[in-house]
Amino acid sequence: MNFHGLDEWLTPLASALGAAVVGVLVYLVLRPIARRISKHAPVANAVNRQLDKPLRALFPLIAIQVVLEGAPDDLAHVDGVRQLVTVLVIAAFTSAAIAAVRGVADAVAVLHPQDVADNLEARRILTQTRVLARIAIGIALFAGVAFILMTFPRARQFGASLLASAGLSALVIGLAAKSVFGNLLAGLQIALSQPIRIDDVLIVQGEWGRVEEITSTYVVMKIWDERRLVIPLQWFIDNPFQNWTRTTSQIVGSVFFWVDYTTDLAPLRNEATRLAQGSKDYDGRVCLLQVVDTSERAMKLRLIVSSPSAGQSWDLCCLVREGVIALMQREQPGALPRLRAEINEPGGSPGSGRDLEARLAGRRTDRGTAEVNNDTGLTSLTAPTGGVLPPAEPPR
């Protein structure tokens, strides 16, 4: 730019600077008015707070854009400056749109707190809001980038050439971005149908945890031992999983015991009821001890107790399990499963303990006489052997 062109730019630059100052003053005047108006409206107040920074840049840029549109068209490099300011205005508008979406999401979170006993409805609304807000933010970013590219003539020509080969390009892009678009559509489906929500308790591939975050492409599940399981959204559409808080957080826990047939069940039932009723994790719906299976050695007991939530159910099951085991150790030590066996004498007549030990040791238990065979040197047993068999061959 030569000095003559610089002289021509003095008036437009001064006008643009004055317009920017006017834009800042308009922003400073409108900001307290908007805050006062939106003070008692949670949604408007949250949106107003989020729009504070984007509008601080948007007003001066709009004022500068208006001044530059009135500048002479033969001014040196005016087209480039106009395009630069247009790009900045589009970026500011995109930032304001994203801020407005975030403000609405924040207001919905404030209006539906999760720190209440029955937060099922709050979690449902919060899940929908977060997923839809992320989708809206993605659309705003995509639109902003598209509008910025449209300000460049070569980009418009590139778009026209792409449209000329739209069939092949759509096929290639569709195959390359299949997983991305699949997750986006899955996110929209999850937001509308809500098979999972924020803070839901899930069993996924054998892992127990809570839904900590739902993004536009994946779900973060916090495992009970503080690990994080990251799962694509499409997985929840294509695979079965357990949701313990789909309609309510109430749940019934199970505790199993194997006991001997001689066990007295009444004290066990009374102890289980006492432990459950004395616990803050018991909701009073179900406390039942039943024999659910038997074998040739023992019988299987199942104790079910109900709780308001999955975490409380785990603690309550551990409590009653420990308490019932302690009762059996203290009052019914014979309640553990036993292995029974009965040993009889040959012919059905029981013998003495010494005879049994001798038979097991391979010794004779009779008092009969025996003759010695001169050919083999063995003793010929003339009395009952008591279960001891002679050797198959004579010793050498």
Coordinates of N, CA and C in Angstrom, one line a residue, residues 261-343:
Y261 N -29.2 -80.0 56.4 CA -30.7 -80.3 56.5 C -31.2 -80.1 57.9
T262 N -30.4 -80.2 58.9 CA -30.8 -80.1 60.3 C -30.9 -78.7 60.8
T263 N -30.6 -77.7 59.9 CA -30.6 -76.3 60.3 C -32.0 -75.8 60.6
D264 N -32.1 -75.1 61.7 CA -33.4 -74.5 62.1 C -33.5 -73.1 61.4
L265 N -34.5 -73.0 60.5 CA -34.6 -71.8 59.7 C -35.3 -70.6 60.4
A266 N -36.1 -70.9 61.4 CA -36.8 -69.8 62.0 C -35.8 -68.7 62.6
P267 N -34.8 -69.1 63.4 CA -33.9 -68.1 63.9 C -33.2 -67.3 62.8
L268 N -32.9 -68.0 61.7 CA -32.2 -67.3 60.6 C -33.2 -66.2 60.0
R269 N -34.4 -66.6 59.8 CA -35.4 -65.6 59.3 C -35.6 -64.4 60.3
N270 N -35.6 -64.7 61.6 CA -35.8 -63.6 62.5 C -34.6 -62.7 62.6
E271 N -33.4 -63.3 62.5 CA -32.2 -62.5 62.5 C -32.1 -61.6 61.2
A272 N -32.4 -62.2 60.1 CA -32.4 -61.4 58.8 C -33.4 -60.3 58.9
T273 N -34.5 -60.5 59.4 CA -35.5 -59.4 59.5 C -35.0 -58.3 60.5
R274 N -34.4 -58.7 61.6 CA -33.9 -57.8 62.5 C -32.8 -56.9 61.9
L275 N -31.9 -57.6 61.2 CA -30.8 -56.8 60.6 C -31.3 -55.8 59.6
A276 N -32.3 -56.3 58.7 CA -32.8 -55.4 57.7 C -33.5 -54.2 58.2
Q277 N -34.4 -54.5 59.2 CA -35.2 -53.4 59.8 C -34.3 -52.4 60.5
G278 N -33.2 -52.8 61.0 CA -32.3 -51.9 61.7 C -31.3 -51.1 60.8
S279 N -31.4 -51.4 59.5 CA -30.5 -50.7 58.6 C -31.2 -49.6 57.9
K280 N -30.4 -48.5 57.6 CA -31.0 -47.4 56.9 C -31.1 -47.7 55.4
D281 N -30.4 -48.8 54.9 CA -30.5 -49.1 53.5 C -31.7 -50.0 53.1
Y282 N -32.5 -50.3 54.1 CA -33.7 -51.1 53.8 C -34.9 -50.3 53.6
D283 N -35.7 -50.5 52.6 CA -36.9 -49.7 52.3 C -38.2 -50.3 52.8
G284 N -38.1 -51.5 53.4 CA -39.3 -52.1 54.0 C -40.2 -52.9 53.0
R285 N -39.8 -53.1 51.8 CA -40.7 -53.8 50.8 C -40.6 -55.3 50.9
V286 N -39.4 -55.8 50.9 CA -39.2 -57.3 50.8 C -38.0 -57.7 51.7
C287 N -38.3 -58.7 52.6 CA -37.2 -59.4 53.3 C -37.7 -60.8 53.5
L288 N -37.2 -61.7 52.7 CA -37.7 -63.1 52.7 C -36.6 -64.1 52.6
L289 N -36.6 -65.2 53.4 CA -35.7 -66.3 53.4 C -36.4 -67.5 53.0
Q290 N -35.9 -68.2 51.9 CA -36.6 -69.4 51.4 C -35.5 -70.4 51.0
V291 N -36.0 -71.7 51.0 CA -35.2 -72.8 50.5 C -35.5 -72.9 49.0
V292 N -34.5 -72.6 48.2 CA -34.7 -72.5 46.7 C -34.1 -73.7 46.0
D293 N -33.3 -74.6 46.7 CA -32.7 -75.7 46.0 C -32.2 -76.7 47.0
T294 N -32.0 -77.9 46.6 CA -31.5 -79.0 47.5 C -30.5 -79.9 46.7
S295 N -29.7 -80.5 47.4 CA -28.8 -81.5 46.8 C -28.7 -82.7 47.7
E296 N -27.9 -83.7 47.4 CA -27.8 -84.9 48.3 C -27.1 -84.6 49.6
R297 N -26.5 -83.4 49.7 CA -25.7 -83.1 50.9 C -26.3 -81.9 51.7
A298 N -26.9 -80.9 51.0 CA -27.3 -79.7 51.7 C -28.5 -79.1 51.0
M299 N -29.0 -78.0 51.6 CA -30.1 -77.3 51.0 C -29.6 -75.8 50.8
K300 N -30.1 -75.2 49.8 CA -29.7 -73.8 49.4 C -30.7 -72.8 49.8
L301 N -30.3 -71.8 50.6 CA -31.2 -70.8 51.0 C -30.9 -69.5 50.2
R302 N -32.0 -68.8 49.9 CA -31.9 -67.5 49.3 C -32.6 -66.4 50.1
L303 N -31.9 -65.4 50.5 CA -32.4 -64.3 51.3 C -32.5 -63.1 50.3
I304 N -33.7 -62.5 50.1 CA -33.8 -61.3 49.3 C -34.3 -60.2 50.2
V305 N -33.7 -59.0 49.9 CA -34.0 -57.8 50.7 C -34.0 -56.6 49.7
S306 N -34.9 -55.7 49.9 CA -35.1 -54.6 49.0 C -34.4 -53.3 49.5
S307 N -34.0 -52.4 48.6 CA -33.3 -51.2 49.0 C -33.7 -50.1 48.0
P308 N -33.5 -48.8 48.4 CA -33.8 -47.7 47.5 C -32.9 -47.6 46.3
S309 N -31.7 -48.1 46.4 CA -30.8 -47.9 45.2 C -29.8 -49.1 45.2
A310 N -29.1 -49.2 44.1 CA -28.1 -50.3 43.9 C -27.0 -50.3 44.9
G311 N -26.4 -49.1 45.2 CA -25.3 -49.0 46.2 C -25.8 -49.4 47.6
Q312 N -27.0 -49.0 48.0 CA -27.5 -49.3 49.3 C -27.8 -50.8 49.3
S313 N -28.3 -51.4 48.2 CA -28.5 -52.8 48.2 C -27.3 -53.7 48.4
W314 N -26.2 -53.2 47.8 CA -24.9 -53.9 48.1 C -24.5 -53.9 49.5
D315 N -24.6 -52.7 50.1 CA -24.3 -52.6 51.6 C -25.2 -53.5 52.4
L316 N -26.5 -53.5 52.1 CA -27.5 -54.2 52.9 C -27.2 -55.7 52.8
C317 N -26.9 -56.2 51.6 CA -26.7 -57.6 51.4 C -25.4 -58.1 52.1
C318 N -24.4 -57.3 52.1 CA -23.2 -57.6 52.9 C -23.5 -57.6 54.4
L319 N -24.4 -56.7 54.9 CA -24.7 -56.7 56.3 C -25.5 -57.9 56.7
V320 N -26.5 -58.3 56.0 CA -27.3 -59.5 56.4 C -26.5 -60.8 56.2
R321 N -25.7 -60.8 55.2 CA -24.9 -62.0 55.0 C -23.9 -62.2 56.2
E322 N -23.2 -61.2 56.6 CA -22.4 -61.3 57.8 C -23.1 -61.6 59.1
G323 N -24.3 -61.0 59.2 CA -25.1 -61.2 60.4 C -25.6 -62.6 60.5
V324 N -26.1 -63.2 59.4 CA -26.7 -64.5 59.5 C -25.6 -65.5 59.7
I325 N -24.4 -65.3 59.1 CA -23.3 -66.2 59.3 C -22.8 -66.2 60.7
A326 N -22.8 -65.0 61.3 CA -22.4 -64.9 62.7 C -23.4 -65.6 63.6
L327 N -24.7 -65.6 63.3 CA -25.7 -66.3 64.1 C -25.5 -67.8 64.0
M328 N -25.2 -68.3 62.8 CA -25.0 -69.7 62.7 C -23.7 -70.2 63.4
Q329 N -22.7 -69.4 63.4 CA -21.5 -69.7 64.1 C -21.7 -69.7 65.6
R330 N -22.6 -68.8 66.1 CA -22.8 -68.7 67.5 C -23.8 -69.7 68.1
E331 N -24.9 -69.9 67.4 CA -26.0 -70.7 67.9 C -26.2 -72.0 67.2
Q332 N -25.8 -72.1 65.9 CA -26.0 -73.3 65.2 C -24.7 -73.7 64.5
P333 N -23.7 -74.1 65.2 CA -22.5 -74.5 64.6 C -22.6 -75.7 63.6
G334 N -23.6 -76.5 63.8 CA -23.8 -77.6 62.9 C -24.6 -77.3 61.7
A335 N -24.8 -76.0 61.4 CA -25.6 -75.6 60.2 C -24.8 -75.7 58.9
L336 N -23.5 -75.8 59.0 CA -22.7 -75.9 57.8 C -22.9 -77.3 57.1
P337 N -22.8 -77.4 55.8 CA -23.1 -78.6 55.1 C -22.1 -79.7 55.6
R338 N -22.6 -81.0 55.8 CA -21.9 -82.1 56.3 C -21.8 -83.2 55.2
L339 N -20.7 -84.0 55.3 CA -20.6 -85.2 54.5 C -20.8 -86.4 55.3
R340 N -21.9 -87.1 55.1 CA -22.2 -88.3 55.9 C -21.8 -89.6 55.2
A341 N -21.3 -90.6 56.1 CA -20.9 -91.9 55.5 C -21.2 -92.9 56.6
E342 N -21.5 -94.1 56.1 CA -21.8 -95.3 57.1 C -21.0 -96.5 56.6
I343 N -20.2 -97.1 57.5 CA -19.4 -98.2 57.1 C -19.9 -99.4 57.9

